[in-house]
Short mmCIF file of C-alpha atoms and ligand atoms in Angstrom, two decimals:
data_model
loop_
_atom_site.label_atom_id
_atom_site.label_comp_id
_atom_site.label_asym_id
_atom_site.label_seq_id
_atom_site.Cartn_x
_atom_site.Cartn_y
_atom_site.Cartn_z
CA UNK A 1 11.52 11.97 8.26
CA UNK A 2 9.13 10.72 10.94
CA UNK A 3 5.91 8.97 9.96
CA UNK A 4 2.76 8.48 12.01
CA UNK A 5 -0.17 6.10 11.55
CA UNK A 6 -3.59 7.43 10.54
CA UNK A 7 -5.13 5.24 13.28
CA UNK A 8 -2.99 7.12 15.82
CA UNK A 9 -2.34 3.95 17.90
CA UNK A 10 1.15 3.08 16.63
CA UNK A 11 4.57 4.54 17.35
CA UNK A 12 6.17 6.94 14.89
CA UNK A 13 8.65 5.25 12.56
CA UNK A 14 11.47 6.13 10.16
CA UNK A 15 11.04 6.19 6.39
CA UNK A 16 12.92 2.90 6.05
CA UNK A 17 10.60 1.16 8.53
CA UNK A 18 7.45 2.54 6.90
CA UNK A 19 8.72 1.50 3.48
CA UNK A 20 9.65 -2.02 4.48
CA UNK A 21 6.63 -2.70 6.71
CA UNK A 22 4.01 -1.05 4.52
CA UNK A 23 1.09 -0.93 6.89
CA UNK A 24 1.27 0.33 10.48
CA UNK A 25 0.70 -2.29 13.24
CA UNK A 26 -2.58 -0.56 14.23
CA UNK A 27 -3.87 -1.13 10.64
CA UNK A 28 -3.50 2.56 9.90
CA UNK A 29 -1.53 4.06 7.02
CA UNK A 30 1.75 5.89 7.47
CA UNK A 31 1.98 9.57 6.68
CA UNK A 32 4.98 11.89 7.06
CA UNK A 33 4.65 14.23 10.06
CA UNK A 34 5.93 16.98 7.80
CA UNK A 35 7.29 17.46 4.32
CA UNK A 36 9.85 19.99 3.09
CA UNK A 37 8.48 23.16 1.57
CA UNK A 38 9.69 23.82 -1.97
CA UNK A 39 10.74 27.47 -2.29
CA UNK A 40 10.13 29.59 -5.35
CA UNK A 41 13.82 29.09 -6.26
CA UNK A 42 13.49 25.31 -5.88
CA UNK A 43 10.50 25.20 -8.20
CA UNK A 44 11.89 27.61 -10.78
CA UNK A 45 15.21 25.70 -10.91
CA UNK A 46 13.37 22.56 -12.09
CA UNK A 47 12.17 24.18 -15.31
CA UNK A 48 13.32 22.42 -18.50
CA UNK A 49 15.01 19.62 -16.56
CA UNK A 50 14.43 16.03 -17.70
CA UNK A 51 12.01 13.95 -15.64
CA UNK A 52 14.59 11.98 -13.61
CA UNK A 53 16.41 15.19 -12.69
CA UNK A 54 13.18 16.81 -11.42
CA UNK A 55 12.42 13.65 -9.48
CA UNK A 56 15.92 13.48 -8.01
CA UNK A 57 16.01 17.12 -6.91
CA UNK A 58 12.65 16.90 -5.16
CA UNK A 59 13.37 13.52 -3.57
CA UNK A 60 16.75 14.71 -2.31
CA UNK A 61 14.83 17.18 -0.14
CA UNK A 62 12.05 14.82 0.86
CA UNK A 63 14.42 11.96 1.74
CA UNK A 64 17.19 14.09 3.22
CA UNK A 65 19.13 12.01 5.74
CA UNK A 66 17.34 8.79 4.68
CA UNK A 67 19.60 7.81 1.77
CA UNK A 68 22.86 9.16 0.39
CA UNK A 69 22.55 11.40 -2.66
CA UNK A 70 24.67 9.29 -4.96
CA UNK A 71 22.60 6.13 -4.38
CA UNK A 72 19.40 8.13 -4.71
CA UNK A 73 20.49 9.60 -8.01
CA UNK A 74 21.38 6.17 -9.39
CA UNK A 75 18.06 4.74 -8.26
CA UNK A 76 16.00 7.58 -9.73
CA UNK A 77 17.77 7.59 -13.10
CA UNK A 78 17.48 3.81 -13.32
CA UNK A 79 13.75 3.87 -12.45
CA UNK A 80 12.77 6.71 -14.77
CA UNK A 81 14.21 5.75 -18.13
CA UNK A 82 11.08 6.54 -20.17
CA UNK A 83 9.17 9.59 -21.46
CA UNK A 84 6.50 11.63 -19.70
CA UNK A 85 4.70 13.38 -22.57
CA UNK A 86 2.50 16.43 -22.02
CA UNK A 87 0.10 16.62 -24.96
CA UNK A 88 -1.82 19.78 -25.70
CA UNK A 89 -5.55 19.15 -25.96
CA UNK A 90 -6.51 22.78 -26.32
CA UNK A 91 -5.18 26.17 -25.29
CA UNK A 92 -5.35 25.62 -21.55
CA UNK A 93 -5.73 21.85 -21.23
CA UNK A 94 -3.04 19.21 -21.41
CA UNK A 95 -2.99 15.44 -21.16
CA UNK A 96 -0.08 14.04 -19.19
CA UNK A 97 0.66 10.53 -20.45
CA UNK A 98 1.83 8.34 -17.63
CA UNK A 99 1.70 5.23 -19.79
CA UNK A 100 5.23 4.94 -21.16
CA UNK A 101 6.74 2.70 -18.49
CA UNK A 102 7.39 -1.04 -18.90
CA UNK A 103 3.83 -2.06 -17.93
CA UNK A 104 2.20 0.97 -19.56
CA UNK A 105 0.33 2.42 -16.61
CA UNK A 106 1.13 5.21 -14.14
CA UNK A 107 1.73 2.56 -11.49
CA UNK A 108 5.21 2.06 -12.97
CA UNK A 109 6.25 5.44 -11.55
CA UNK A 110 5.61 4.37 -7.98
CA UNK A 111 6.50 0.71 -8.25
CA UNK A 112 9.86 1.18 -9.94
CA UNK A 113 11.11 3.73 -7.45
CA UNK A 114 9.73 1.89 -4.44
CA UNK A 115 11.26 -1.42 -5.52
CA UNK A 116 14.69 0.13 -5.89
CA UNK A 117 14.46 1.94 -2.56
CA UNK A 118 13.41 -1.28 -0.83
CA UNK A 119 16.21 -3.25 -2.45
CA UNK A 120 18.65 -0.54 -1.29
CA UNK A 121 17.61 -0.82 2.38
CA UNK A 122 17.20 -4.62 2.38
CA UNK A 123 20.60 -5.17 0.87
CA UNK A 124 22.18 -2.74 3.31
CA UNK A 125 20.62 -4.67 6.21
CA UNK A 126 20.99 -8.17 4.60
CA UNK A 127 17.24 -8.80 4.96
CA UNK A 128 14.65 -10.56 2.80
CA UNK A 129 10.92 -9.88 2.55
CA UNK A 130 7.79 -11.07 0.77
CA UNK A 131 5.62 -8.44 -0.85
CA UNK A 132 1.90 -9.19 -0.80
CA UNK A 133 -0.12 -7.02 -3.07
CA UNK A 134 -3.77 -6.81 -4.05
CA UNK A 135 -4.44 -5.46 -7.49
CA UNK A 136 -7.36 -4.37 -9.61
CA UNK A 137 -5.11 -4.99 -12.59
CA UNK A 138 -2.32 -2.49 -13.05
CA UNK A 139 -0.68 -2.42 -9.63
CA UNK A 140 0.08 -6.12 -9.78
CA UNK A 141 1.83 -5.99 -13.12
CA UNK A 142 3.72 -2.82 -12.27
CA UNK A 143 4.85 -4.23 -8.93
CA UNK A 144 5.73 -7.63 -10.37
CA UNK A 145 7.84 -6.04 -13.11
CA UNK A 146 9.43 -3.54 -10.75
CA UNK A 147 10.66 -6.29 -8.37
CA UNK A 148 11.30 -8.96 -10.98
CA UNK A 149 14.70 -10.53 -10.44
CA UNK A 150 15.59 -8.52 -7.30
CA UNK A 151 17.46 -10.77 -4.83
CA UNK A 152 15.99 -9.68 -1.52
CA UNK A 153 12.30 -9.62 -2.41
CA UNK A 154 9.68 -12.20 -3.29
CA UNK A 155 6.32 -11.01 -4.66
CA UNK A 156 2.83 -12.54 -4.35
CA UNK A 157 0.07 -10.79 -6.30
CA UNK A 158 -3.65 -11.32 -5.63
CA UNK A 159 -6.08 -10.33 -8.36
CA UNK A 160 -9.89 -10.66 -8.77
CA UNK A 161 -10.42 -13.44 -11.31
CA UNK A 162 -13.06 -11.84 -13.49
CA UNK A 163 -12.14 -8.18 -13.05
CA UNK A 164 -8.78 -7.97 -14.77
CA UNK A 165 -8.25 -8.03 -18.51
CA UNK A 166 -6.44 -10.91 -20.14
CA UNK A 167 -3.57 -8.65 -20.97
CA UNK A 168 -3.31 -7.37 -17.40
CA UNK A 169 -3.32 -10.93 -16.12
CA UNK A 170 -0.57 -12.04 -18.47
CA UNK A 171 1.62 -9.22 -17.23
CA UNK A 172 1.53 -10.91 -13.81
CA UNK A 173 1.39 -14.60 -14.61
CA UNK A 174 4.14 -14.96 -17.20
CA UNK A 175 7.10 -13.63 -15.21
CA UNK A 176 7.86 -16.39 -12.66
CA UNK A 177 11.25 -16.38 -10.83
CA UNK A 178 10.54 -14.43 -7.61
CA UNK A 179 6.96 -13.54 -8.72
CA UNK A 180 3.79 -15.60 -7.92
CA UNK A 181 0.22 -14.73 -8.95
CA UNK A 182 -3.00 -15.84 -7.24
CA UNK A 183 -6.35 -15.60 -8.99
CA UNK A 184 -9.03 -14.94 -6.34
CA UNK A 185 -12.66 -15.88 -6.82
CA UNK A 186 -13.82 -12.48 -5.53
CA UNK A 187 -13.58 -8.74 -6.02
CA UNK A 188 -10.70 -6.33 -5.66
CA UNK A 189 -11.97 -5.32 -2.23
CA UNK A 190 -11.83 -8.99 -1.15
CA UNK A 191 -8.23 -9.24 -2.32
CA UNK A 192 -7.37 -6.07 -0.46
CA UNK A 193 -9.07 -7.30 2.71
CA UNK A 194 -7.15 -10.62 2.58
CA UNK A 195 -3.85 -8.82 2.20
CA UNK A 196 -4.67 -6.48 5.07
CA UNK A 197 -5.66 -9.38 7.33
CA UNK A 198 -2.39 -11.15 6.56
CA UNK A 199 -0.40 -8.08 7.54
CA UNK A 200 -2.02 -7.83 10.93
CA UNK A 201 -1.94 -11.60 11.61
CA UNK A 202 0.55 -12.37 14.38
CA UNK A 203 0.90 -15.97 13.20
CA UNK A 204 2.35 -14.70 9.92
CA UNK A 205 4.73 -12.21 11.49
CA UNK A 206 7.76 -14.47 10.92
CA UNK A 207 7.18 -14.41 7.16
CA UNK A 208 8.34 -10.78 6.89
CA UNK A 209 5.37 -9.68 4.83
CA UNK A 210 5.26 -6.26 3.32
CA UNK A 211 2.89 -4.38 1.04
CA UNK A 212 3.42 -2.66 -2.24
CA UNK A 213 -0.03 -1.38 -3.10
CA UNK A 214 -0.97 2.19 -2.54
CA UNK A 215 -1.08 1.70 1.22
CA UNK A 216 2.73 1.83 1.20
CA UNK A 217 4.07 5.35 1.66
CA UNK A 218 6.86 4.38 -0.74
CA UNK A 219 4.22 4.24 -3.44
CA UNK A 220 2.81 7.62 -2.62
CA UNK A 221 5.86 9.84 -2.58
CA UNK A 222 6.89 9.00 -6.19
CA UNK A 223 3.36 9.86 -7.25
CA UNK A 224 3.83 13.46 -6.15
CA UNK A 225 6.69 14.03 -8.57
CA UNK A 226 4.94 14.11 -11.95
CA UNK A 227 2.63 16.87 -10.74
CA UNK A 228 5.68 18.99 -10.05
CA UNK A 229 7.15 18.05 -13.43
CA UNK A 230 3.94 19.03 -15.25
CA UNK A 231 3.76 22.30 -13.36
CA UNK A 232 7.30 23.45 -14.12
CA UNK A 233 6.85 22.57 -17.78
CA UNK A 234 3.58 24.43 -18.22
CA UNK A 235 3.45 27.25 -15.66
CA UNK A 236 5.46 30.16 -14.40
CA UNK A 237 5.60 30.31 -10.61
CA UNK A 238 3.36 31.35 -8.79
CA UNK A 239 0.74 30.74 -11.49
CA UNK A 240 -1.84 28.16 -10.43
CA UNK A 241 -2.73 24.83 -12.02
CA UNK A 242 -5.59 22.33 -11.93
CA UNK A 243 -5.11 18.56 -12.04
CA UNK A 244 -7.84 16.11 -12.98
CA UNK A 245 -7.10 12.66 -11.62
CA UNK A 246 -9.05 9.50 -12.51
CA UNK A 247 -9.25 7.87 -9.09
CA UNK A 248 -9.97 4.49 -7.52
CA UNK A 249 -7.95 3.84 -4.40
CA UNK A 250 -6.92 7.53 -4.32
CA UNK A 251 -3.18 6.92 -4.22
CA UNK A 252 -2.59 9.00 -7.31
CA UNK A 253 -4.69 11.82 -5.90
CA UNK A 254 -2.85 11.65 -2.57
CA UNK A 255 0.38 12.15 -4.53
CA UNK A 256 -1.07 15.44 -5.74
CA UNK A 257 -2.10 16.37 -2.20
CA UNK A 258 1.50 15.77 -1.07
CA UNK A 259 2.81 17.96 -3.92
CA UNK A 260 0.40 20.69 -2.87
CA UNK A 261 1.54 20.30 0.75
CA UNK A 262 5.12 20.83 -0.46
CA UNK A 263 4.07 24.17 -1.89
CA UNK A 264 3.09 23.41 -5.48
CA UNK A 265 0.47 26.04 -6.47
CA UNK A 266 -2.40 23.64 -7.13
CA UNK A 267 -5.64 25.58 -7.42
CA UNK A 268 -7.97 22.61 -7.61
CA UNK A 269 -7.72 18.86 -7.60
CA UNK A 270 -10.49 17.29 -9.65
CA UNK A 271 -10.99 13.76 -8.30
CA UNK A 272 -12.85 11.98 -11.08
CA UNK A 273 -14.33 8.61 -10.18
CA UNK A 274 -16.47 6.08 -12.03
CA UNK A 275 -19.88 4.94 -10.77
CA UNK A 276 -18.32 3.99 -7.43
CA UNK A 277 -19.22 7.41 -6.08
CA UNK A 278 -18.53 7.07 -2.33
CA UNK A 279 -16.07 9.95 -2.34
CA UNK A 280 -18.06 12.62 -4.22
CA UNK A 281 -21.03 11.70 -2.00
CA UNK A 282 -18.90 12.12 1.10
CA UNK A 283 -17.63 15.47 -0.13
CA UNK A 284 -21.12 16.79 -0.69
CA UNK A 285 -22.91 15.28 2.33
CA UNK A 286 -20.13 14.83 4.93
CA UNK A 287 -21.35 11.25 5.36
CA UNK A 288 -19.24 8.33 4.28
CA UNK A 289 -20.79 5.12 2.98
CA UNK A 290 -18.56 2.57 1.33
CA UNK A 291 -19.97 0.72 -1.65
CA UNK A 292 -20.11 -3.03 -0.98
CA UNK A 293 -19.66 -4.77 -3.30
CA UNK A 294 -18.00 -2.24 -5.57
CA UNK A 295 -19.60 -1.70 -8.98
CA UNK A 296 -18.05 -3.13 -12.12
CA UNK A 297 -17.34 -0.25 -14.47
CA UNK A 298 -15.53 0.16 -17.76
CA UNK A 299 -12.59 1.82 -16.00
CA UNK A 300 -11.94 -1.40 -14.06
CA UNK A 301 -8.80 -0.29 -12.25
CA UNK A 302 -10.99 2.21 -10.40
CA UNK A 303 -13.67 -0.21 -9.19
CA UNK A 304 -13.05 0.52 -5.54
CA UNK A 305 -15.89 0.78 -3.04
CA UNK A 306 -13.75 1.84 -0.09
CA UNK A 307 -10.52 3.58 -1.10
CA UNK A 308 -7.73 2.96 1.42
CA UNK A 309 -6.14 6.32 0.89
CA UNK A 310 -9.18 8.23 2.09
CA UNK A 311 -7.81 7.63 5.59
CA UNK A 312 -4.74 9.61 4.59
CA UNK A 313 -6.68 12.36 2.87
CA UNK A 314 -8.89 12.78 5.91
CA UNK A 315 -5.82 12.83 8.20
CA UNK A 316 -4.19 15.59 6.14
CA UNK A 317 -7.36 17.65 6.60
CA UNK A 318 -7.46 17.14 10.35
CA UNK A 319 -9.93 14.25 10.63
CA UNK A 320 -9.63 10.56 11.42
CA UNK A 321 -10.99 7.57 9.52
CA UNK A 322 -10.22 3.99 10.55
CA UNK A 323 -9.48 1.09 8.22
CA UNK A 324 -13.14 0.06 8.12
CA UNK A 325 -14.23 3.47 6.90
CA UNK A 326 -15.63 4.83 10.16
CA UNK A 327 -15.07 8.56 10.31
CA UNK A 328 -14.26 9.12 13.98
CA UNK A 329 -13.47 12.75 13.46
CA UNK A 330 -14.63 14.81 10.49
CA UNK A 331 -11.93 16.60 8.53
CA UNK A 332 -12.20 20.29 7.74
CA UNK A 333 -14.90 19.81 5.10
CA UNK A 334 -14.81 23.43 3.98
CA UNK A 335 -11.09 23.29 3.25
CA UNK A 336 -11.50 19.90 1.59
CA UNK A 337 -14.24 21.23 -0.69
CA UNK A 338 -12.16 24.27 -1.41
CA UNK A 339 -9.19 22.20 -2.57
CA UNK A 340 -10.94 19.23 -4.17
CA UNK A 341 -13.78 18.90 -6.61
CA UNK A 342 -15.11 15.41 -7.13
CA UNK A 343 -17.44 13.92 -9.67
CA UNK A 344 -18.78 10.51 -10.60
CA UNK A 345 -18.67 9.69 -14.31
CA UNK A 346 -20.96 7.02 -15.74
CA UNK A 347 -19.81 4.34 -18.18
CA UNK A 348 -21.99 5.94 -20.85
CA UNK A 349 -20.28 9.32 -20.32
CA UNK A 350 -16.92 7.59 -20.39
CA UNK A 351 -17.67 6.09 -23.81
CA UNK A 352 -19.00 9.38 -25.20
CA UNK A 353 -15.83 11.13 -24.00
CA UNK A 354 -13.56 8.55 -25.64
CA UNK A 355 -15.37 9.08 -28.96
CA UNK A 356 -15.42 12.88 -28.59
CA UNK A 357 -11.70 13.11 -27.93
CA UNK A 358 -10.97 10.92 -30.92
CA UNK A 359 -13.33 12.86 -33.22
CA UNK A 360 -12.32 16.33 -32.05
CA UNK A 361 -8.58 15.92 -31.54
CA UNK A 362 -7.61 12.65 -33.18
CA UNK A 363 -6.34 11.41 -29.81
CA UNK A 364 -7.04 7.87 -28.62
CA UNK A 365 -7.59 7.51 -24.88
CA UNK A 366 -8.63 4.58 -22.72
CA UNK A 367 -11.54 4.53 -20.21
CA UNK A 368 -9.62 5.74 -17.11
CA UNK A 369 -8.18 8.74 -18.90
CA UNK A 370 -11.66 9.48 -20.26
CA UNK A 371 -13.06 9.65 -16.73
CA UNK A 372 -10.43 12.28 -15.95
CA UNK A 373 -11.24 14.34 -19.04
CA UNK A 374 -14.98 14.19 -18.40
CA UNK A 375 -14.44 15.22 -14.76
CA UNK A 376 -12.43 18.23 -15.86
CA UNK A 377 -14.96 19.36 -18.43
CA UNK A 378 -17.70 19.01 -15.84
CA UNK A 379 -15.67 21.16 -13.43
CA UNK A 380 -15.05 23.77 -16.12
CA UNK A 381 -18.73 23.85 -17.08
CA UNK A 382 -19.76 24.32 -13.48
CA UNK A 383 -17.24 26.95 -12.54
CA UNK A 384 -16.16 28.67 -15.78
CA UNK A 385 -12.63 28.28 -14.38
CA UNK A 386 -10.17 28.77 -17.25
CA UNK A 387 -7.02 28.07 -15.24
CA UNK A 388 -4.50 25.85 -17.01
CA UNK A 389 -5.29 22.21 -16.34
CA UNK A 390 -3.63 18.84 -16.74
CA UNK A 391 -5.67 15.68 -16.96
CA UNK A 392 -3.92 12.37 -16.43
CA UNK A 393 -3.94 9.49 -18.88
CA UNK A 394 -3.16 6.70 -16.44
CA UNK A 395 -2.69 3.80 -18.87
CA UNK A 396 -1.96 3.03 -22.50
CA UNK A 397 -5.07 2.32 -24.62
CA UNK A 398 -3.56 -1.06 -25.58
CA UNK A 399 -3.97 -2.21 -21.98
CA UNK A 400 -7.73 -2.20 -22.56
CA UNK A 401 -8.01 -3.37 -26.17
CA UNK A 402 -11.54 -4.84 -25.96
CA UNK A 403 -13.00 -1.71 -24.37
CA UNK A 404 -11.16 0.70 -26.64
CA UNK A 405 -12.08 -1.26 -29.76
CA UNK A 406 -15.75 -1.64 -28.90
CA UNK A 407 -16.11 2.09 -28.12
CA UNK A 408 -13.94 3.67 -30.83
CA UNK A 409 -13.57 0.93 -33.45
CA UNK A 410 -9.79 1.23 -33.19
CA UNK A 411 -7.57 -1.67 -32.19
CA UNK A 412 -4.78 0.13 -30.31
CA UNK A 413 -1.25 -0.88 -31.19
CA UNK A 414 0.61 -2.67 -28.45
CA UNK A 415 3.71 -0.94 -27.08
CA UNK A 416 6.78 -3.18 -27.39
CA UNK A 417 7.00 -3.48 -23.62
CA UNK A 418 3.64 -5.32 -23.54
CA UNK A 419 4.20 -7.56 -26.56
CA UNK A 420 6.53 -9.87 -24.67
CA UNK A 421 3.97 -11.29 -22.26
CA UNK A 422 1.42 -12.17 -24.94
CA UNK A 423 3.03 -15.37 -26.07
CA UNK A 424 4.52 -16.67 -22.81
CA UNK A 425 3.05 -19.45 -20.71
CA UNK A 426 0.89 -18.44 -17.72
CA UNK A 427 1.37 -19.72 -14.16
CA UNK A 428 -1.05 -18.96 -11.34
CA UNK A 429 -2.70 -20.45 -8.26
CA UNK A 430 -6.48 -20.35 -7.73
CA UNK A 431 -7.99 -19.50 -4.33
CA UNK A 432 -11.37 -18.42 -2.96
CA UNK A 433 -11.75 -15.30 -0.83
CA UNK A 434 -11.53 -17.43 2.35
CA UNK A 435 -8.81 -15.86 4.50
CA UNK A 436 -7.93 -19.08 6.38
CA UNK A 437 -7.20 -20.89 3.11
CA UNK A 438 -5.04 -17.99 2.00
CA UNK A 439 -3.18 -18.13 5.30
CA UNK A 440 -2.50 -21.86 4.88
CA UNK A 441 -1.26 -21.15 1.39
CA UNK A 442 1.19 -18.52 2.64
CA UNK A 443 2.42 -20.73 5.46
CA UNK A 444 3.07 -23.68 3.16
CA UNK A 445 4.54 -21.65 0.36
CA UNK A 446 6.82 -19.44 2.42
CA UNK A 447 7.85 -21.50 5.45
C1 PLP B 501 -4.81 2.17 -10.43
C2 PLP B 501 -5.35 2.91 -11.57
C3 PLP B 501 -6.14 4.06 -11.39
C4 PLP B 501 -6.57 4.52 -10.03
O1 PLP B 501 -5.49 5.02 -9.27
P1 PLP B 501 -5.63 5.15 -7.69
O2 PLP B 501 -4.32 5.62 -7.22
O3 PLP B 501 -5.99 3.79 -7.18
O4 PLP B 501 -6.73 6.13 -7.45
C5 PLP B 501 -6.54 4.75 -12.51
N1 PLP B 501 -6.22 4.34 -13.75
C6 PLP B 501 -5.48 3.26 -13.97
C7 PLP B 501 -5.19 2.85 -15.37
C8 PLP B 501 -5.02 2.50 -12.89
O5 PLP B 501 -4.28 1.42 -13.11
#
């Protein structure tokens, strides 16, 4: 596999290099030059297989020549030791619950596989790295848990002080060992900008910094697998399917784009966002304006005013966007609109949807999942498209207890995996969004 940078100013690299380095030296994001095409036989043969087996069989093709099959199989089965339920909402609509991993959000899928792949390569090469990651809440905990206790990796998580829930914070601050957490007096976009600056800072090169947020291609590839799993469980090839994806930084949605590129018959991707509506506006007008600062919405893990992964999406559709959000070459907008439908969902609509789903189906969902459901129903109302659809529940309701309780009156029960962190002591450092201070911190902590 050869990967290129979306800024087109860096050399092509191998999968191992892209995985370990995270961001390209020209500040672009790595994308595979090509991906294997899944044949009809490939797709049909995945039917009725357990999740790790589906994941292994697809990855074996994607990562052919990059890792031996035996190690890959071990890694995949070790990473995916939890359920992936597909719940029927009505005749042609399903909810895929991606909330059964150890930190109860879909980020576990990517983080657990990526961590194990990194450990595999680092150990092989006797190298050590420090992962820097910016989080709007769930990435940080998923990444921290995924790498916790691994010998060759140290993790530093930056989170916006007032934008993560108490429970999300505890998932990051109670681990210790090789995990450090920094509370930033700023927004998610500030955290992300600090991390990006550190990666491209020559004076920090010797620290072997790497990323684990959705700018790492190792995060993206695992996020293509559950779309394939949902498809083979619900459809007969070549029947088409719709996915509705509650989106913030668009890593999850890019996973679906990769699955579609590999030949999965995806009729439409519904990219549902909260009031940070830069993407649906871009899709309709062809003009991109990031939202600075991003708006604080109920679905807080999606409060992103300039999603990093748009650079990748635009690259896949033949355009070019730099890391600042300048569109230097427009993608094929017609094709983009044909494949993707995008809608902004207000907080009020999110709440109404949470109550509706509880009243009509007895199913409790949290705000992010509600954005996905509302986006899908909007798409259906606008198009009368009855094609089978899967909407993603990206976190467990207990990750957002205050929001869920105030909207539905129900105090969601905590999964066992989350109970642990509640009572442990928290450890974190406090910093402002000043990059120079952050740099000093890294130099003193890591040198
Ligand atoms: C991160 C996150 C999202 C957004 O995913 P992106 O890949 O950033 O678009 C949605 N829901 C939850 C619960 C999340 O943690």
